[in-house]
Coordinates of C-alpha atoms in Angstrom, one line a residue:
X116 CA -57.0 23.0 -51.6
X117 CA -57.2 23.4 -47.8
X118 CA -60.7 23.2 -46.4
X119 CA -62.0 26.3 -44.8
X120 CA -64.2 25.3 -41.8
X121 CA -67.1 27.4 -40.9
X122 CA -66.5 27.5 -37.2
X123 CA -67.1 29.8 -34.3
X124 CA -64.3 32.1 -35.5
X125 CA -65.6 32.3 -39.0
X126 CA -69.1 33.2 -37.8
X127 CA -68.1 34.9 -34.6
X128 CA -71.1 37.2 -34.7
X129 CA -73.4 34.2 -34.7
X130 CA -72.1 32.9 -31.4
X131 CA -72.8 35.1 -28.4
X132 CA -72.6 34.8 -24.6
X133 CA -75.8 33.7 -23.0
X134 CA -77.1 34.9 -19.6
X135 CA -79.4 33.5 -17.0
X136 CA -82.2 36.0 -16.6
X137 CA -82.9 34.7 -13.1
X138 CA -80.7 36.7 -10.7
X139 CA -80.0 35.4 -7.3
X140 CA -79.7 37.5 -4.1
X141 CA -76.6 37.6 -1.9
X142 CA -76.4 35.2 1.0
X143 CA -78.2 36.8 4.0
X144 CA -78.1 36.3 7.8
X145 CA -81.5 36.6 9.3
X146 CA -82.1 39.5 11.7
X147 CA -82.5 38.5 15.3
X148 CA -81.4 41.1 17.8
X149 CA -84.6 43.2 17.7
X150 CA -86.4 40.2 19.1
X151 CA -84.7 40.8 22.4
X152 CA -86.6 44.1 22.8
X153 CA -89.5 42.7 24.8
X154 CA -90.1 45.8 26.9
X155 CA -92.3 48.5 25.2
X156 CA -94.4 51.4 26.5
X157 CA -97.6 50.2 28.1
X158 CA -99.4 53.5 28.7
X159 CA -97.5 56.2 26.9
X160 CA -98.8 59.6 27.8
X161 CA -98.4 61.2 24.4
X162 CA -96.2 61.2 21.3
X163 CA -92.8 62.5 22.0
X164 CA -89.1 62.6 20.9
X165 CA -88.2 60.2 23.8
X166 CA -90.0 57.9 26.2
X167 CA -89.0 57.5 29.8
X168 CA -89.7 54.3 31.6
X169 CA -89.8 54.1 35.4
X170 CA -88.9 51.2 37.6
X171 CA -89.9 50.9 41.3
X172 CA -87.2 50.1 43.8
X173 CA -88.0 47.8 46.6
X174 CA -87.7 48.6 50.3
X175 CA -84.7 47.4 52.3
X176 CA -85.5 44.2 54.3
X177 CA -87.0 44.9 57.7
X178 CA -85.3 42.4 60.0
X179 CA -85.7 44.1 63.4
X180 CA -88.2 42.6 65.9
X181 CA -91.3 44.6 66.8
X182 CA -92.0 46.0 70.2
X183 CA -95.4 44.9 71.5
X184 CA -96.6 48.3 72.7
X185 CA -95.0 50.5 70.1
X186 CA -95.9 51.3 66.5
X187 CA -93.5 50.8 63.7
X188 CA -91.6 53.8 62.3
X189 CA -92.7 54.5 58.8
X190 CA -90.1 54.5 56.1
X191 CA -90.1 56.3 52.8
X192 CA -90.7 54.5 49.6
X193 CA -87.5 54.8 47.4
X194 CA -87.7 57.0 44.3
X195 CA -88.0 55.2 41.0
X196 CA -85.2 54.5 38.6
X197 CA -85.7 55.7 35.0
X198 CA -84.6 54.5 31.6
X199 CA -85.0 56.9 28.7
X200 CA -85.3 55.8 25.0
X201 CA -84.6 58.5 22.4
X202 CA -86.5 58.0 19.1
X203 CA -84.7 58.7 15.8
X204 CA -85.6 58.5 12.2
X205 CA -84.0 55.7 10.1
X206 CA -84.3 55.1 6.4
X207 CA -82.6 54.4 3.1
X208 CA -83.7 54.8 -0.6
X209 CA -82.8 53.9 -4.1
X210 CA -83.9 55.5 -7.4
X211 CA -84.2 53.3 -10.5
X212 CA -84.2 55.0 -13.9
X213 CA -86.8 54.3 -16.6
X214 CA -84.0 53.3 -19.0
X215 CA -82.8 50.6 -16.6
X216 CA -86.3 49.2 -16.2
X217 CA -86.9 49.1 -20.0
X218 CA -83.5 47.7 -21.0
X219 CA -82.5 45.4 -18.1
X220 CA -82.1 41.7 -18.8
X221 CA -84.3 40.9 -15.9
X222 CA -87.2 42.6 -14.1
X223 CA -85.3 44.8 -11.6
X224 CA -88.3 46.4 -9.8
X225 CA -89.2 43.4 -7.6
X226 CA -85.5 42.8 -7.0
X227 CA -84.9 46.3 -5.8
X228 CA -88.0 46.2 -3.6
X229 CA -86.7 42.9 -2.1
X230 CA -83.2 44.4 -1.4
X231 CA -84.8 47.6 0.1
X232 CA -86.9 45.5 2.5
X233 CA -84.0 43.4 3.6
X234 CA -81.8 46.5 4.0
X235 CA -84.4 47.8 6.5
X236 CA -84.2 44.7 8.6
X237 CA -80.5 44.4 8.3
X238 CA -79.9 48.1 9.2
X239 CA -82.2 48.1 12.2
X240 CA -80.7 44.9 13.5
X241 CA -77.3 46.5 13.4
X242 CA -78.6 49.6 15.3
X243 CA -80.1 47.3 18.0
X244 CA -76.9 45.3 18.4
X245 CA -74.9 48.5 18.9
X246 CA -77.2 49.2 21.9
X247 CA -76.7 45.7 23.2
X248 CA -73.0 46.2 23.0
X249 CA -73.4 49.1 25.4
X250 CA -74.4 46.8 28.3
X251 CA -72.2 47.3 31.4
X252 CA -71.8 43.7 32.5
X253 CA -68.9 42.2 30.6
X254 CA -66.9 38.9 30.9
X255 CA -63.4 39.4 29.6
X256 CA -60.7 36.9 29.0
X257 CA -57.2 38.5 29.0
X258 CA -54.3 36.1 28.5
X259 CA -56.3 33.2 29.9
X260 CA -57.5 35.2 33.0
X261 CA -61.3 35.4 33.2
X262 CA -62.7 38.5 34.8
X263 CA -66.2 40.0 35.4
X264 CA -66.6 43.7 34.9
X265 CA -62.9 44.3 34.8
X266 CA -60.3 43.6 32.1
X267 CA -60.2 45.1 28.6
X268 CA -61.1 44.3 25.1
X269 CA -57.6 45.1 23.9
X270 CA -56.3 42.6 26.4
X271 CA -58.0 39.7 24.6
X272 CA -55.4 37.5 23.0
X273 CA -55.9 35.2 20.0
X274 CA -55.8 32.2 22.3
X275 CA -58.6 33.5 24.6
X276 CA -61.4 31.3 23.2
X277 CA -64.9 30.6 24.5
X278 CA -65.2 27.8 27.0
X279 CA -67.9 26.2 29.2
X280 CA -66.5 28.1 32.1
X281 CA -67.6 31.4 30.5
X282 CA -71.1 30.0 29.8
X283 CA -71.5 28.9 33.5
X284 CA -70.2 32.3 34.7
X285 CA -72.5 34.3 32.5
X286 CA -75.6 32.4 33.6
X287 CA -74.5 32.4 37.2
X288 CA -74.3 36.3 37.1
X289 CA -77.7 36.6 35.5
X290 CA -79.3 34.3 38.2
X291 CA -77.4 36.2 40.9
X292 CA -78.8 39.5 39.6
X293 CA -82.3 37.9 39.7
X294 CA -82.8 38.3 35.9
X295 CA -85.9 36.5 34.7
X296 CA -85.0 33.8 32.1
X297 CA -86.2 34.1 28.5
X298 CA -87.7 30.6 28.2
X299 CA -88.7 28.5 31.2
X300 CA -85.5 28.4 33.2
X301 CA -83.2 29.2 30.3
X302 CA -81.6 32.4 29.3
X303 CA -80.9 33.4 25.7
X304 CA -77.3 33.1 24.4
X305 CA -76.5 34.7 21.0
X306 CA -73.2 33.4 19.7
X307 CA -71.1 33.6 16.6
X308 CA -70.6 30.3 14.7
X309 CA -66.8 30.6 15.0
X310 CA -67.2 31.0 18.8
X311 CA -69.6 28.2 19.2
X312 CA -67.1 26.0 17.3
X313 CA -64.7 26.3 20.2
X314 CA -67.5 25.6 22.8
X315 CA -68.6 22.5 20.9
X316 CA -65.0 21.3 20.4
X317 CA -64.4 21.0 24.1
X318 CA -63.9 17.6 25.5
X319 CA -64.2 16.1 29.0
X320 CA -67.0 15.5 31.5
X321 CA -67.5 19.2 32.2
X322 CA -67.6 20.2 28.5
X323 CA -70.4 20.6 26.0
X324 CA -70.0 17.4 24.0
X325 CA -70.1 14.7 26.6
X326 CA -73.7 15.4 27.9
X327 CA -74.9 15.7 24.3
X328 CA -73.2 12.5 23.3
X329 CA -75.2 10.6 25.9
X330 CA -78.5 12.4 25.8
X331 CA -79.0 13.7 22.2
X332 CA -76.5 12.4 19.7
X333 CA -78.8 13.5 16.9
X334 CA -78.0 17.1 17.7
X335 CA -74.3 16.4 17.1
X336 CA -75.0 15.2 13.6
X337 CA -77.3 18.1 12.8
X338 CA -74.7 20.6 14.1
X339 CA -77.3 22.1 16.5
X340 CA -76.2 23.9 19.6
X341 CA -79.4 23.5 21.7
X342 CA -79.4 24.1 25.5
X343 CA -76.4 24.1 27.7
X344 CA -75.5 25.4 31.2
X345 CA -78.8 27.2 31.7
X346 CA -79.1 28.9 28.3
X347 CA -80.4 28.1 24.8
X348 CA -77.9 29.0 22.1
X349 CA -78.6 30.8 18.8
X350 CA -75.9 30.9 16.3
X351 CA -75.6 34.0 14.1
X352 CA -72.8 35.5 11.9
X353 CA -74.3 38.9 12.8
X354 CA -72.6 38.8 16.3
X355 CA -70.3 41.8 16.3
X356 CA -66.6 41.1 15.9
X357 CA -63.6 43.3 15.2
X358 CA -59.8 43.2 15.2
X359 CA -59.6 45.2 18.4
X360 CA -57.9 42.6 20.7
X361 CA -54.2 42.2 21.6
X362 CA -52.0 42.3 18.5
X363 CA -55.1 43.0 16.4
X364 CA -56.7 39.7 17.5
X365 CA -60.3 39.4 16.4
X366 CA -62.7 39.7 19.4
X367 CA -66.2 38.3 19.1
X368 CA -69.2 39.4 21.2
X369 CA -71.5 36.8 22.7
X370 CA -74.7 38.0 24.5
X371 CA -76.5 36.3 27.4
X372 CA -79.9 37.9 28.1
X373 CA -82.9 37.5 30.3
X374 CA -86.3 39.2 29.9
X375 CA -86.5 42.9 29.6
X376 CA -82.8 43.3 28.8
X377 CA -83.8 45.7 26.0
X378 CA -86.5 48.4 25.7
X379 CA -88.0 49.7 22.5
X380 CA -90.1 52.7 21.7
X381 CA -91.5 52.9 18.2
X382 CA -93.5 55.9 16.8
X383 CA -93.7 54.6 13.3
X384 CA -93.0 51.0 12.4
X385 CA -90.4 50.4 9.6
X386 CA -92.0 50.0 6.2
X387 CA -91.3 50.2 2.5
X388 CA -92.0 53.6 0.9
X389 CA -92.7 54.1 -2.8
X390 CA -91.7 57.7 -3.5
X391 CA -93.4 60.0 -5.9
X392 CA -92.1 60.4 -9.5
X393 CA -91.5 64.1 -9.8
X394 CA -89.3 64.4 -12.8
X395 CA -90.8 65.9 -16.0
X396 CA -90.6 62.7 -18.0
X397 CA -91.5 60.2 -15.3
X398 CA -88.2 58.4 -15.5
X399 CA -87.0 58.3 -11.9
X400 CA -88.8 55.9 -9.6
X401 CA -87.8 56.1 -5.9
X402 CA -88.3 53.3 -3.4
X403 CA -87.0 53.1 0.1
X404 CA -87.8 52.3 3.7
X405 CA -88.5 54.5 6.7
X406 CA -89.4 54.3 10.4
X407 CA -89.0 56.1 13.8
X408 CA -87.9 54.2 16.8
X409 CA -85.3 53.9 19.6
X410 CA -83.8 51.3 21.9
X411 CA -82.0 51.3 25.2
X412 CA -80.8 48.7 27.7
X413 CA -83.7 48.4 30.1
X414 CA -82.3 46.1 32.8
X415 CA -78.6 46.0 32.9
X416 CA -78.9 43.0 35.3
X417 CA -80.5 41.0 32.5
X418 CA -77.6 41.4 30.1
X419 CA -74.1 39.9 30.0
X420 CA -71.6 40.3 27.2
X421 CA -68.7 37.9 26.8
X422 CA -65.7 38.9 24.7
X423 CA -63.5 36.2 23.4
X424 CA -61.4 35.3 20.3
X425 CA -61.9 32.2 18.1
X426 CA -59.4 29.4 17.3
X427 CA -60.5 29.5 13.6
X428 CA -61.1 33.2 13.1
X429 CA -62.1 33.0 9.4
X430 CA -64.2 36.1 9.6

C-alpha cells in the first residue's frame, strides 16, 4: 500500500498564516518649513481674522553740506510698509468604529492618534511651503543660462542642475539686500537630496568637494552637507518639485532664507482633538486635529528661491 502522509495539505485547516501584531508606520520626512516663521505679532491689538504688520522705511541719505547760518529743511518721515497675514482654519479627522477596535489584530487607537498628529505637522508644513514658494526673488536656470528675477520655470531643462555658482549668487543677493543671516554669518538653505547630490558631485577648486576634502573629510563619509558659500544646508525630501519644466523636466525648489523671511500669526495652536461620541450605541469615536493660523512672506529681501532640475531625478 502507498503511505498517506499527514502533511500540510492533509491538515490544511491546522496550518494558518501568521501575522506580526506590531504594525510599522510609513517612512516620514520631518517637518521643517514652519521653523522659518520667526516673525510673529509682538503687541497684537485684538483677536482678528487677519493681522497687519508695519515696517518703518528709512529716510533717504542726507549728503548735502549744511550752511552755517541756515537751519535745515525738515523732511517727512516715509509712511510704513505693511504685510498682512490672513488667518484660516485647518484640520482633519478620522472616525474609528467600535467593531474595528474590538476585532482588529492590533490596538488601532494609539496608531490612529499617531497618524493624526503627524498629519497635522505634515499638512501645515505643506501650507507653509506654499507660502515660501510665493517669494518674488527667483534664480532660474534656462538652458544653462542663469538669471535673477527673470527666466521661467517652464524654461528649466533636465540638464539645468544645481551648481556652486547658484549658491554663491543666492547668498550674494541676500547680502546685497541686507538680509540678516539666520545663524551667525550664515543663511539657511533648504535643499532636496537629489539637488544636493549635484552640488556635492561637483569637482574642482571652486566646487563644494575640494574644501571639504581638506578641512573636514569626516563630513564626506557621513554624507553631511554642512556649511558652504555663506549658508548652512538642510536636506529634505519635502522641498517642492514638479514636472513643470521644459519637456516635462522635473523642477526642484531650493530656498535660501535670512531672518524674518516669513511671518506667522496663530490664533489657536494646532492640537489633537478627541471628538464626542454622539451615536446612540457609542460605536463611532472621532479623533482629529485643528488650529487657526496664517503665514505670509514678511521680508521679500530675506528670501531667494532657486529652481533647477536634478541629474538623477528619482522623485
